[in-house]
Short mmCIF file of C-alpha atoms and ligand atoms in Angstrom, two decimals:
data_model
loop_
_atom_site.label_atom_id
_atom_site.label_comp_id
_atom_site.label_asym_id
_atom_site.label_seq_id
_atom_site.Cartn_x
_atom_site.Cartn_y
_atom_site.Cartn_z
CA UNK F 216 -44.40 131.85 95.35
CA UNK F 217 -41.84 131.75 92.47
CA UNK F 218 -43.81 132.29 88.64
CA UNK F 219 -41.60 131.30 85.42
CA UNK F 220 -42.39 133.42 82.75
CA UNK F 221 -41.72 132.52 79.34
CA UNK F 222 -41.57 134.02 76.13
CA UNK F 223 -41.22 131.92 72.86
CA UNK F 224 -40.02 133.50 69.36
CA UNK F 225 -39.85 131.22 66.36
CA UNK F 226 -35.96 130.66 67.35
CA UNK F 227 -35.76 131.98 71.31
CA UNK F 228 -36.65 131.40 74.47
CA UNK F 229 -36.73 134.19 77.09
CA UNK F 230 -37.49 133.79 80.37
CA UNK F 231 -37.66 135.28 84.34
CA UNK F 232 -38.13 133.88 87.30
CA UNK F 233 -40.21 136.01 89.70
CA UNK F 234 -40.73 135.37 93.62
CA UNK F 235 -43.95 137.19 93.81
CA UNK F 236 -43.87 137.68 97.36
CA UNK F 237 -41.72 140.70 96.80
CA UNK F 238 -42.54 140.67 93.35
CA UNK F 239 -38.60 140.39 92.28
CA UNK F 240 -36.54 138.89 89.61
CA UNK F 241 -34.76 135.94 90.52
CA UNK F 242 -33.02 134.89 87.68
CA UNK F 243 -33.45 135.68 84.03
CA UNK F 244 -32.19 135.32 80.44
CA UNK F 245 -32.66 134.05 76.79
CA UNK F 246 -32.05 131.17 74.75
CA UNK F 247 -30.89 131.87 71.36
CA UNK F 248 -30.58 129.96 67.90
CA UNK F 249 -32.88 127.53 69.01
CA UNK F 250 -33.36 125.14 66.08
CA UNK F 251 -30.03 126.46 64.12
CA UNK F 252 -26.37 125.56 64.36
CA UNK F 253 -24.69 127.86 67.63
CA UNK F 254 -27.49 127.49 70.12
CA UNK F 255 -26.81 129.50 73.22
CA UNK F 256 -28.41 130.28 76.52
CA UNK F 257 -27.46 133.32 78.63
CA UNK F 258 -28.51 132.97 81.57
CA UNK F 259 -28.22 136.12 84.49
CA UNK F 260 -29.11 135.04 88.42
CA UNK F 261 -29.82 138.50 89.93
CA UNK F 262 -26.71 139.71 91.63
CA UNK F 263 -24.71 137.68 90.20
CA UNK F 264 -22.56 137.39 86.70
CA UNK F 265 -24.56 136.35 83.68
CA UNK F 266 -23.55 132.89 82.48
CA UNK F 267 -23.23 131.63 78.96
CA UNK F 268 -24.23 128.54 78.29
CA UNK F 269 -22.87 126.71 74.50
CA UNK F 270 -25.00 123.68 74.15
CA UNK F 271 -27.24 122.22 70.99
CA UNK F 272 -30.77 122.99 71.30
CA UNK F 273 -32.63 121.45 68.44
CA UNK F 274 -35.82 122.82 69.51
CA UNK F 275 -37.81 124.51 72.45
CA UNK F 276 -37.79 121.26 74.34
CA UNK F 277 -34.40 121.20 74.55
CA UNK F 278 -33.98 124.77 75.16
CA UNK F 279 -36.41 124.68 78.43
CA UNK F 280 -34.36 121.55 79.67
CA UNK F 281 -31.32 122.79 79.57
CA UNK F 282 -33.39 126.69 81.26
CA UNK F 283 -34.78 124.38 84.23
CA UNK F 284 -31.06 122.64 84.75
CA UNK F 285 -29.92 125.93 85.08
CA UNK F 286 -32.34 127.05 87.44
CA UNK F 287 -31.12 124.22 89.82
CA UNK F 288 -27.67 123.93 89.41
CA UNK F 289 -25.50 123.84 92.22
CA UNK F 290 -23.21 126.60 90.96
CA UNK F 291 -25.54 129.26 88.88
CA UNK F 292 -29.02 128.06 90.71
CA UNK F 293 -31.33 130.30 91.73
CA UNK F 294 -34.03 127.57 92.86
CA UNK F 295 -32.96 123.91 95.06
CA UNK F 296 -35.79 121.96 92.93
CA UNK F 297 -38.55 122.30 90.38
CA UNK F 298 -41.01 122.43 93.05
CA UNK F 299 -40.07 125.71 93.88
CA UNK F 300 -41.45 126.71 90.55
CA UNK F 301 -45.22 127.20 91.43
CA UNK F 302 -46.73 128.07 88.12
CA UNK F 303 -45.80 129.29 84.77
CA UNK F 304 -47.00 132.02 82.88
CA UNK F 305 -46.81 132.02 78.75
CA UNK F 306 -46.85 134.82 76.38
CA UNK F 307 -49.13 134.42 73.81
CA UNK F 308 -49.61 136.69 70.84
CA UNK F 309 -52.41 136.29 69.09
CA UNK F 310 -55.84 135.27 71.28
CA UNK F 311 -58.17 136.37 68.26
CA UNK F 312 -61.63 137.08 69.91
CA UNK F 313 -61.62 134.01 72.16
CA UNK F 314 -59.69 135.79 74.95
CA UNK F 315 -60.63 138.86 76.47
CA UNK F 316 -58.33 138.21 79.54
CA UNK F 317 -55.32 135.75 80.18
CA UNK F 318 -56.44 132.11 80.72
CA UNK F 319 -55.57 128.96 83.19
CA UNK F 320 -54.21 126.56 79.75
CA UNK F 321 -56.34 123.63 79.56
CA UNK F 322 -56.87 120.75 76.85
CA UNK F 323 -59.26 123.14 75.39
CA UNK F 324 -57.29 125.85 75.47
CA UNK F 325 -54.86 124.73 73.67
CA UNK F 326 -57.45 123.80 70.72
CA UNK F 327 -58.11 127.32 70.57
CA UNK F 328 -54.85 128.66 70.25
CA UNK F 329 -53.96 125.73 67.16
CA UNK F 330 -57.19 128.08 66.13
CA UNK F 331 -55.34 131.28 66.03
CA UNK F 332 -52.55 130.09 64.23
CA UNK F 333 -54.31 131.11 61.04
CA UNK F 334 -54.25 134.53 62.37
CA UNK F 335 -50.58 134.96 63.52
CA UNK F 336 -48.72 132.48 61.68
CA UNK F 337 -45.54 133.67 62.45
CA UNK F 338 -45.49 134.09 66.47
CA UNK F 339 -48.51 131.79 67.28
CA UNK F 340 -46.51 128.37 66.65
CA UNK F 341 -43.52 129.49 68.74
CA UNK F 342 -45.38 130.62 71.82
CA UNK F 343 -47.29 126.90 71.34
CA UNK F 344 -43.87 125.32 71.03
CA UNK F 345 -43.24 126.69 74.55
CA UNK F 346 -46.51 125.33 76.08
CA UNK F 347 -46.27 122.50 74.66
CA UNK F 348 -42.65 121.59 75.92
CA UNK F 349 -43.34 122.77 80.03
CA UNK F 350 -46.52 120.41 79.94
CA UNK F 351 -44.17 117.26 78.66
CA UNK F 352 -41.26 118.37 81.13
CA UNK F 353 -43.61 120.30 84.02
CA UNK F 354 -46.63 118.27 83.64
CA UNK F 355 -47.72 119.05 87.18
CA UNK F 356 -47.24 122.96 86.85
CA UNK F 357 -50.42 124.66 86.46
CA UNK F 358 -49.59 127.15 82.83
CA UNK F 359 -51.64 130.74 82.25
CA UNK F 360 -51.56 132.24 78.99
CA UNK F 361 -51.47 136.13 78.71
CA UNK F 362 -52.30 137.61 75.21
CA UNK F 363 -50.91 140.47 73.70
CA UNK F 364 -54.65 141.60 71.65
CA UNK F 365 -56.44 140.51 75.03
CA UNK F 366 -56.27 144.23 76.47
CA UNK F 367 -57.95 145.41 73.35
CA UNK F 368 -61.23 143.25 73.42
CA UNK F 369 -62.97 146.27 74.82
CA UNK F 370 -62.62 148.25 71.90
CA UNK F 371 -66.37 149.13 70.81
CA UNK F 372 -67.13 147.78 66.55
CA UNK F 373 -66.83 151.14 64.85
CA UNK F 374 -63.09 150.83 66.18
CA UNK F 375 -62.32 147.45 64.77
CA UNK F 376 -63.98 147.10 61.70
CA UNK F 377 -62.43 147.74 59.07
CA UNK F 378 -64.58 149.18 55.90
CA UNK F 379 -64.22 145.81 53.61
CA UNK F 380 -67.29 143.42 52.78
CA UNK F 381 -68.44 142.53 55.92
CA UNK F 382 -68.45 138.69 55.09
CA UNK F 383 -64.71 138.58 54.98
CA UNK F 384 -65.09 139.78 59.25
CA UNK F 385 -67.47 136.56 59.57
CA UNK F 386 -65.81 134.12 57.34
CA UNK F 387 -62.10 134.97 58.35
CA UNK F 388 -62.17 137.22 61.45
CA UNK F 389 -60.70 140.48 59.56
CA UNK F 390 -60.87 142.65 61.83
CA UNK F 391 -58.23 145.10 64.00
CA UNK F 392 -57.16 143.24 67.15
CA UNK F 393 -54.07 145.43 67.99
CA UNK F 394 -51.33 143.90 69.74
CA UNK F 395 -48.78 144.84 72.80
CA UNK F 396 -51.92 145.10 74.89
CA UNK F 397 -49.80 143.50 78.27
CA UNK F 398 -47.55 146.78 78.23
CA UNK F 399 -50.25 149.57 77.17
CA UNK F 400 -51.89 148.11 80.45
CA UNK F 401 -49.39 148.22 82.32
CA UNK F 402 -47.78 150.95 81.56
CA UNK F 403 -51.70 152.87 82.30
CA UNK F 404 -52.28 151.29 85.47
CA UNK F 405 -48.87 152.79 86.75
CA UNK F 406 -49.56 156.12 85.54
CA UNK F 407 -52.92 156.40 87.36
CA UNK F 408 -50.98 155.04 90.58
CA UNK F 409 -48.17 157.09 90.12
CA UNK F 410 -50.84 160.63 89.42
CA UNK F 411 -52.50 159.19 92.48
CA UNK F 412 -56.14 158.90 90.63
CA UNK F 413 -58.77 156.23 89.72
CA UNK F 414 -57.83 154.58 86.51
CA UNK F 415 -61.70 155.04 85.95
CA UNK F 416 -61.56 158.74 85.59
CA UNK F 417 -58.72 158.94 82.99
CA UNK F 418 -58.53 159.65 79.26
CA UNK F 419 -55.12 158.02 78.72
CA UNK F 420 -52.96 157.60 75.47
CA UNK F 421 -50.16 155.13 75.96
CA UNK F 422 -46.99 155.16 73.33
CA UNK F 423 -45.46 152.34 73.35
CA UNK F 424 -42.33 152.71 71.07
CA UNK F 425 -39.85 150.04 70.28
CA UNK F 426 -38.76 148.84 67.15
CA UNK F 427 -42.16 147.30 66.93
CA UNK F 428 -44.69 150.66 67.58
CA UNK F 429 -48.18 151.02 68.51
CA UNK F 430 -50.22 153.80 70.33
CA UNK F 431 -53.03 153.05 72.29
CA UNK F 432 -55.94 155.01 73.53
CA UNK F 433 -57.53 154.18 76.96
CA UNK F 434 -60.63 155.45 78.67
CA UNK F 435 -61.35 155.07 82.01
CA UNK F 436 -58.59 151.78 82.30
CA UNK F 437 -60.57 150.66 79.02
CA UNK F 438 -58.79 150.15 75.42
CA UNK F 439 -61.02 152.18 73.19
CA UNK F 440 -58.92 152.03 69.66
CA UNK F 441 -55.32 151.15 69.41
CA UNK F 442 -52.62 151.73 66.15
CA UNK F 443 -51.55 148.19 65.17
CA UNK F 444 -54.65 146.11 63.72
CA UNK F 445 -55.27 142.85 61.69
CA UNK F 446 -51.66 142.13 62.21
CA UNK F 447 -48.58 144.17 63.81
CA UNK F 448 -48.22 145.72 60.56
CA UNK F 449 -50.96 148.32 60.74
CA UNK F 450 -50.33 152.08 62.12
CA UNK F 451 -47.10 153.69 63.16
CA UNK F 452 -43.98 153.80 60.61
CA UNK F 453 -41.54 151.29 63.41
CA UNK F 454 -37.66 150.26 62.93
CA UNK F 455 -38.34 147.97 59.38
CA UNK F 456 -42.16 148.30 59.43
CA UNK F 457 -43.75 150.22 56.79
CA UNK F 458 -47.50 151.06 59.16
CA UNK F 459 -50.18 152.27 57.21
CA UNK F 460 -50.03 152.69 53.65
CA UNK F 461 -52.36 153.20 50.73
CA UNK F 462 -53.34 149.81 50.24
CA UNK F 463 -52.97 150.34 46.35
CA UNK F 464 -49.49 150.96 46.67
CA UNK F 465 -49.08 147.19 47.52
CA UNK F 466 -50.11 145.78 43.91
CA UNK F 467 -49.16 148.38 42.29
CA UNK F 468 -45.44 147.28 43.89
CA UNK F 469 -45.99 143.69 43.11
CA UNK F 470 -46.62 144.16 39.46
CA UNK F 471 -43.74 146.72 38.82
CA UNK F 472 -41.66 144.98 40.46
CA UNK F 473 -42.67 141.78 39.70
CA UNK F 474 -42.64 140.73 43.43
CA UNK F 475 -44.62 137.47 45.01
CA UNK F 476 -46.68 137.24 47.88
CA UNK F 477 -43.96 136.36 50.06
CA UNK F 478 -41.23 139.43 48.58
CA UNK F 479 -43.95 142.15 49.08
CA UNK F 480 -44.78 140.92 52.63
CA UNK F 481 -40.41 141.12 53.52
CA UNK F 482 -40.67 144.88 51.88
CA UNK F 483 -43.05 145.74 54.10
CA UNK F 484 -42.43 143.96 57.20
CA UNK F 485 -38.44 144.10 57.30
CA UNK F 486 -37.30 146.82 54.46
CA UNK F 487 -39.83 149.71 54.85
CA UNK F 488 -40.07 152.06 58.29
CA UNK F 489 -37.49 153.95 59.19
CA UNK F 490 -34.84 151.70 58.06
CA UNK F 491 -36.59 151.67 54.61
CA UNK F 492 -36.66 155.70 54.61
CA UNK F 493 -33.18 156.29 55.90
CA UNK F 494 -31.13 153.50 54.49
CA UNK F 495 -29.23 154.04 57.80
CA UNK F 496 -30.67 151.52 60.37
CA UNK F 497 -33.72 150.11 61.67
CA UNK F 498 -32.30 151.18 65.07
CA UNK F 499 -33.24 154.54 66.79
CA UNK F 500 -29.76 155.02 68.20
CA UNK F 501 -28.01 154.79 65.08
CA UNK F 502 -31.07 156.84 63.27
CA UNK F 503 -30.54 159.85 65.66
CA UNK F 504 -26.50 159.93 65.27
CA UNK F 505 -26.58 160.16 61.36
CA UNK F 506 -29.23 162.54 61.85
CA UNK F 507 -26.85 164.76 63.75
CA UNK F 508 -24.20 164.32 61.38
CA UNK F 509 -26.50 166.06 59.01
CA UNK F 510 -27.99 162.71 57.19
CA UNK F 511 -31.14 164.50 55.51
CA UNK F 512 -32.65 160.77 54.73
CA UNK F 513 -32.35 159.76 58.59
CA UNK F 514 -34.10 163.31 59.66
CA UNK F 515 -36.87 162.53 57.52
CA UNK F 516 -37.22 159.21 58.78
CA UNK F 517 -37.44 160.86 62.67
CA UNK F 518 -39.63 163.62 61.13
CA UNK F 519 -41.93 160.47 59.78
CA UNK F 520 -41.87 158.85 62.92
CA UNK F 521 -42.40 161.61 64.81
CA UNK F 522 -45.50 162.81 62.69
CA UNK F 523 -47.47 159.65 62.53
CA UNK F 524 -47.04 159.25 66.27
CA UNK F 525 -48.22 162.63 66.97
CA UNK F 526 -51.17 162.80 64.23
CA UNK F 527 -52.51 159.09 65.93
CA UNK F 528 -52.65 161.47 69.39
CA UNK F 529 -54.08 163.54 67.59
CA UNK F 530 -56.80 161.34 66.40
CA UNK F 531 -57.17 159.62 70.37
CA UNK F 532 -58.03 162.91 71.84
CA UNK F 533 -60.97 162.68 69.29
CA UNK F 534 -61.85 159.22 70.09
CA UNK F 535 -61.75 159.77 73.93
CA UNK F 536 -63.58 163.67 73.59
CA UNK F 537 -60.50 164.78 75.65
CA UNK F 538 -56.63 163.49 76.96
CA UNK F 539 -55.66 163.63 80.45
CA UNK F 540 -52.28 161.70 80.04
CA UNK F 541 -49.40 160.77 77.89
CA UNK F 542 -47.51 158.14 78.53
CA UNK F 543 -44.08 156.60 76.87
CA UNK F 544 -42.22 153.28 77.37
CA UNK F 545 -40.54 150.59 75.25
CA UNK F 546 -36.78 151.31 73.48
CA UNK F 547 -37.28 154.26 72.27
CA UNK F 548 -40.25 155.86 74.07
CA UNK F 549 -38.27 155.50 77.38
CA UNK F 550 -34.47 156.57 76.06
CA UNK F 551 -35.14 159.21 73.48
CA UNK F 552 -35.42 162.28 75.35
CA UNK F 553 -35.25 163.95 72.02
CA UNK F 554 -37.97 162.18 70.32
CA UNK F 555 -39.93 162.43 73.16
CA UNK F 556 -39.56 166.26 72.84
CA UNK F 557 -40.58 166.36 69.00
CA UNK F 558 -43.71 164.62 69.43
CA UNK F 559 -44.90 166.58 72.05
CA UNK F 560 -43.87 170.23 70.70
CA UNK F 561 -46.56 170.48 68.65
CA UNK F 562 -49.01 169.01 71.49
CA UNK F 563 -48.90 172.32 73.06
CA UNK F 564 -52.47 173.24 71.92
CA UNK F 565 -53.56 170.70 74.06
CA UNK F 566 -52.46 171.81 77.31
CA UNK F 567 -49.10 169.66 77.14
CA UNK F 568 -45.55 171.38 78.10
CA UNK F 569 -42.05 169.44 78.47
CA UNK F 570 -39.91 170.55 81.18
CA UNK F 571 -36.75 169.44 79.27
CA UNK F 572 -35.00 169.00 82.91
CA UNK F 573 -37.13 166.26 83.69
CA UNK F 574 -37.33 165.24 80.29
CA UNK F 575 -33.66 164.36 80.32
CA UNK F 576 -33.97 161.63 82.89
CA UNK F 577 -33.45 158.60 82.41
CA UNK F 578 -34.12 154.77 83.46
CA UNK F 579 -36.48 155.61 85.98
CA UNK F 580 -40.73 156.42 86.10
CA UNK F 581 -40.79 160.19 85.66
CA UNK F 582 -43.78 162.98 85.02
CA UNK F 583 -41.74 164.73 82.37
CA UNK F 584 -44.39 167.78 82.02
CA UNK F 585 -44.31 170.94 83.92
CA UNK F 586 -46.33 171.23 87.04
CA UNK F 587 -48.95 173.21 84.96
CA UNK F 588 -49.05 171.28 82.18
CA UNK F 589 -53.13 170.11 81.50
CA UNK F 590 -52.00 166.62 80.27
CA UNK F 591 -49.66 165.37 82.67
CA UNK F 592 -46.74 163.40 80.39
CA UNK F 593 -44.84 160.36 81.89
CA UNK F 594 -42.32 158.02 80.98
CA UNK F 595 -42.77 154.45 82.35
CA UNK F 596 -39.96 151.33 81.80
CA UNK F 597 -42.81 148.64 81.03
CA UNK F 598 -42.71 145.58 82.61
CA UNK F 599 -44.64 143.19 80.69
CA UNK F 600 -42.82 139.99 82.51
CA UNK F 601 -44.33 141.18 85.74
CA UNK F 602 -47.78 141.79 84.34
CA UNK F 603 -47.75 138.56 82.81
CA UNK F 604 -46.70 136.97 86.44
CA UNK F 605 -49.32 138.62 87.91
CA UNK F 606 -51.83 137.42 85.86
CA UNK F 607 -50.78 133.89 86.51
CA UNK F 608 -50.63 133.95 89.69
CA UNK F 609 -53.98 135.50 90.32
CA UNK F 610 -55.19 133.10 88.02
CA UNK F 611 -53.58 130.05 89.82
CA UNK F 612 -55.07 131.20 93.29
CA UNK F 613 -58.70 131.35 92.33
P1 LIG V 106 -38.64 145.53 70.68
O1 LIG V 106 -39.00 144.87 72.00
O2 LIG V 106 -39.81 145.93 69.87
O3 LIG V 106 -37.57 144.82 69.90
P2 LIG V 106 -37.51 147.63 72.34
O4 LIG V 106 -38.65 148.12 73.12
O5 LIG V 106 -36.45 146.84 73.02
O6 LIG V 106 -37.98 146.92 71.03
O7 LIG V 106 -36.83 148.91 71.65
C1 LIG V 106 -35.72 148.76 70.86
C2 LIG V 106 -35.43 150.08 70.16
O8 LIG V 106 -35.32 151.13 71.12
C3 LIG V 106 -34.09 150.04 69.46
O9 LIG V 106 -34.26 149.64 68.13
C4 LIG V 106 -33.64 151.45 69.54
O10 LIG V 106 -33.95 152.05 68.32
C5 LIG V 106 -34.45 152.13 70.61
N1 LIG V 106 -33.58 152.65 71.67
C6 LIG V 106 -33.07 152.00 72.73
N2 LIG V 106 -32.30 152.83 73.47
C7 LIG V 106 -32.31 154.04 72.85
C8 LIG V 106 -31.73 155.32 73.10
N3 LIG V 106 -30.92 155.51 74.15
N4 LIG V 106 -31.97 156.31 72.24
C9 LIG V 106 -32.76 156.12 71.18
N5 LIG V 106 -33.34 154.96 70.89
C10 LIG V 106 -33.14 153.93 71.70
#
């Protein structure tokens, strides 16, 4: 059985074709300026040289056309014919409180997701886009969607409530819904296989630490309280994102600076973070080299990082009366050997030593804490493709 993932962004498609039988990738790549002039698909069949692909794309339609050709072609192929494709499996950001778990799409489905738009305006219409264009070309191809905030329905009320009037929760759903909940789950499930122990027995706090950043707390497989909230905005400092502020500080901004609605919300989604505190980069790489040259503005922005990620482990083992494991994936929580090490130095009160050995490799799932450490520490590549083709296809067998 062969499951097409797909993953929509307001200008690119990315996809991978898994045959789930062995649970491998087939073929995979990414469709880029989607919409704008210099549309391009890259497309890599595993084994085999990527291929670049020049060809107008005025929207996602058009994109997933020329994706499927691909697929079949004679020379690049991967598949002989769309029937090969069995089912396809969408990621969806936002599924507000509707969904709790991923979904087989139906007509009124896909009402309820027009319903979330109000809540994710920005990455909601894309990943409809996407739906929308493999029911007109695949209408035959039974479509899952998996939500990134679905992981976090479990979280009890006193975790997402936030302290406003409580009308503004009933009238327009304010409330924290957290986000990259397919790769905290992952990323948990693997760590209890990997220790060798029920899921059900362990206080777990996954970092997941790209240029978007969110930590997640997770007891007994459960998400109990997670760091991004109404919107990905909320929690960690991340590569342009400014995480939590004093709320204050964003009218107080607007008025002496004179900014609108739309100015205050770039400063804080694309100038702030680490980018905004080190004038450097948004990008961890180039962060940690000026730091080493002796940049004072790029340390601080590591030491910011560093902090906020450490002081929201901090606040888990509270939550969750206890931690047995760390975990880190995404960009930077599965490269940085470094940053890894900084968060956890001052961990050691809790029973959590590096052995920098370990520490120090790379690309691969590694326990990166000493064999008497209390908390066992991991790093984990997350897969959210795979978890996302799982779903489906457990959803497409019932
Ligand atoms: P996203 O999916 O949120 O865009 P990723 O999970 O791909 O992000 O992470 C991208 C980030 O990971 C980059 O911005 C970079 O800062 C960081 N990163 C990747 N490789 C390394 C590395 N070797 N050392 C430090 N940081 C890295």
């Amino acid at each position: 059985m062969n499951i097409l993932v797909i993953n929509c962004g307001s200008s690119s498609l990315k996809y991978q074709l898994i045959n789930m039988d062995k649970e491998q990738v087939i073929a995979k790549g990414l469709a880029e300026r989607i919409g704008i002039k210099g549309s391009v698909l890259t497309h890599k069949p595993a084994g085999k040289e990527k291929v670049v692909i020049e060809k107008p794309m005025k929207d996602h339609k058009v994109a997933l056309s020329i994706l499927l050709d691909v697929l079949v072609d004679e020379e690049y192929g991967v598949i002989k014919s769309m029937n090969e494709i069995s089912a396809i499996g969408h990621r969806v950001v936002h599924g507000g409180e509707k969904f709790a778990s991923s979904v087989l799409i139906t007509d009124e489905v896909m009402e309820a997701l027009n319903d979330c738009i109000a809540l994710a305006p920005l990455h909601n219409p894309p990943n409809i886009m996407g739906i929308q264009a493999c029911k007109e070309i695949l209408p035959d191809v039974p479509m899952v969607g998996v939500f990134d905030t679905a992981f976090h329905q479990t979280m009890p009320k006193e975790a997402y409530i936030y302290p406003l009037p409580y009308e503004y929760y009933e009238k327009y759903k304010i409330r924290k819904y957290g986000f990259h909940g397919t790769s905290h789950k992952y990323v948990s499930e693997r760590a209890a296989s990997m220790l060798n122990q029920p899921i059900e027995n362990l206080r777990i706090i996954t970092c997941h630490l790209g240029n978007g950043a969110s930590v997640a707390a997770i007891k007994n497989g459960k998400s109990i309280d997670t760091s991004m909230g109404f919107t990905p905005l909320e929690g960690l400092a991340m590569g342009t994102r400014s995480g939590n502020i004093d709320p204050a500080i964003v009218t107080y901004l607007m008025q002496k600076e004179g900014l609108t609605i739309e100015e205050i919300n770039d400063v804080l989604n694309k100038k702030s973070g680490v980018l905004g505190i080190s004038g450097v980069s948004s990008d961890f790489r180039d962060i940690e080299q000026a730091a080493n040259k002796g940049n004072e503005r790029a340390q601080l922005a590591l030491k910011v990082f560093n902090y906020r990620v450490r002081t929201t482990i901090g606040a888990y083992v509270a939550a969750m009366g206890g931690i047995d494991v760390i975990v880190f994936t995404a960009g930077l929580g599965e490269n940085s050997a470094s940053n890894r090490k900084q968060i956890c130095k001052e961990l050691e009160f809790l029973g959590i030593t590096i052995d920098d050995n370990k520490n120090n490799i790379r690309g691969e799932e590694t326990v990166i804490s000493t064999d008497d450490s209390k908390v066992k520490v991991l790093v984990i590549p997350t897969n959210e493709e795979l978890m996302i083709a799982r779903d489906t296809k457990e959803i497409v067998e019932q």
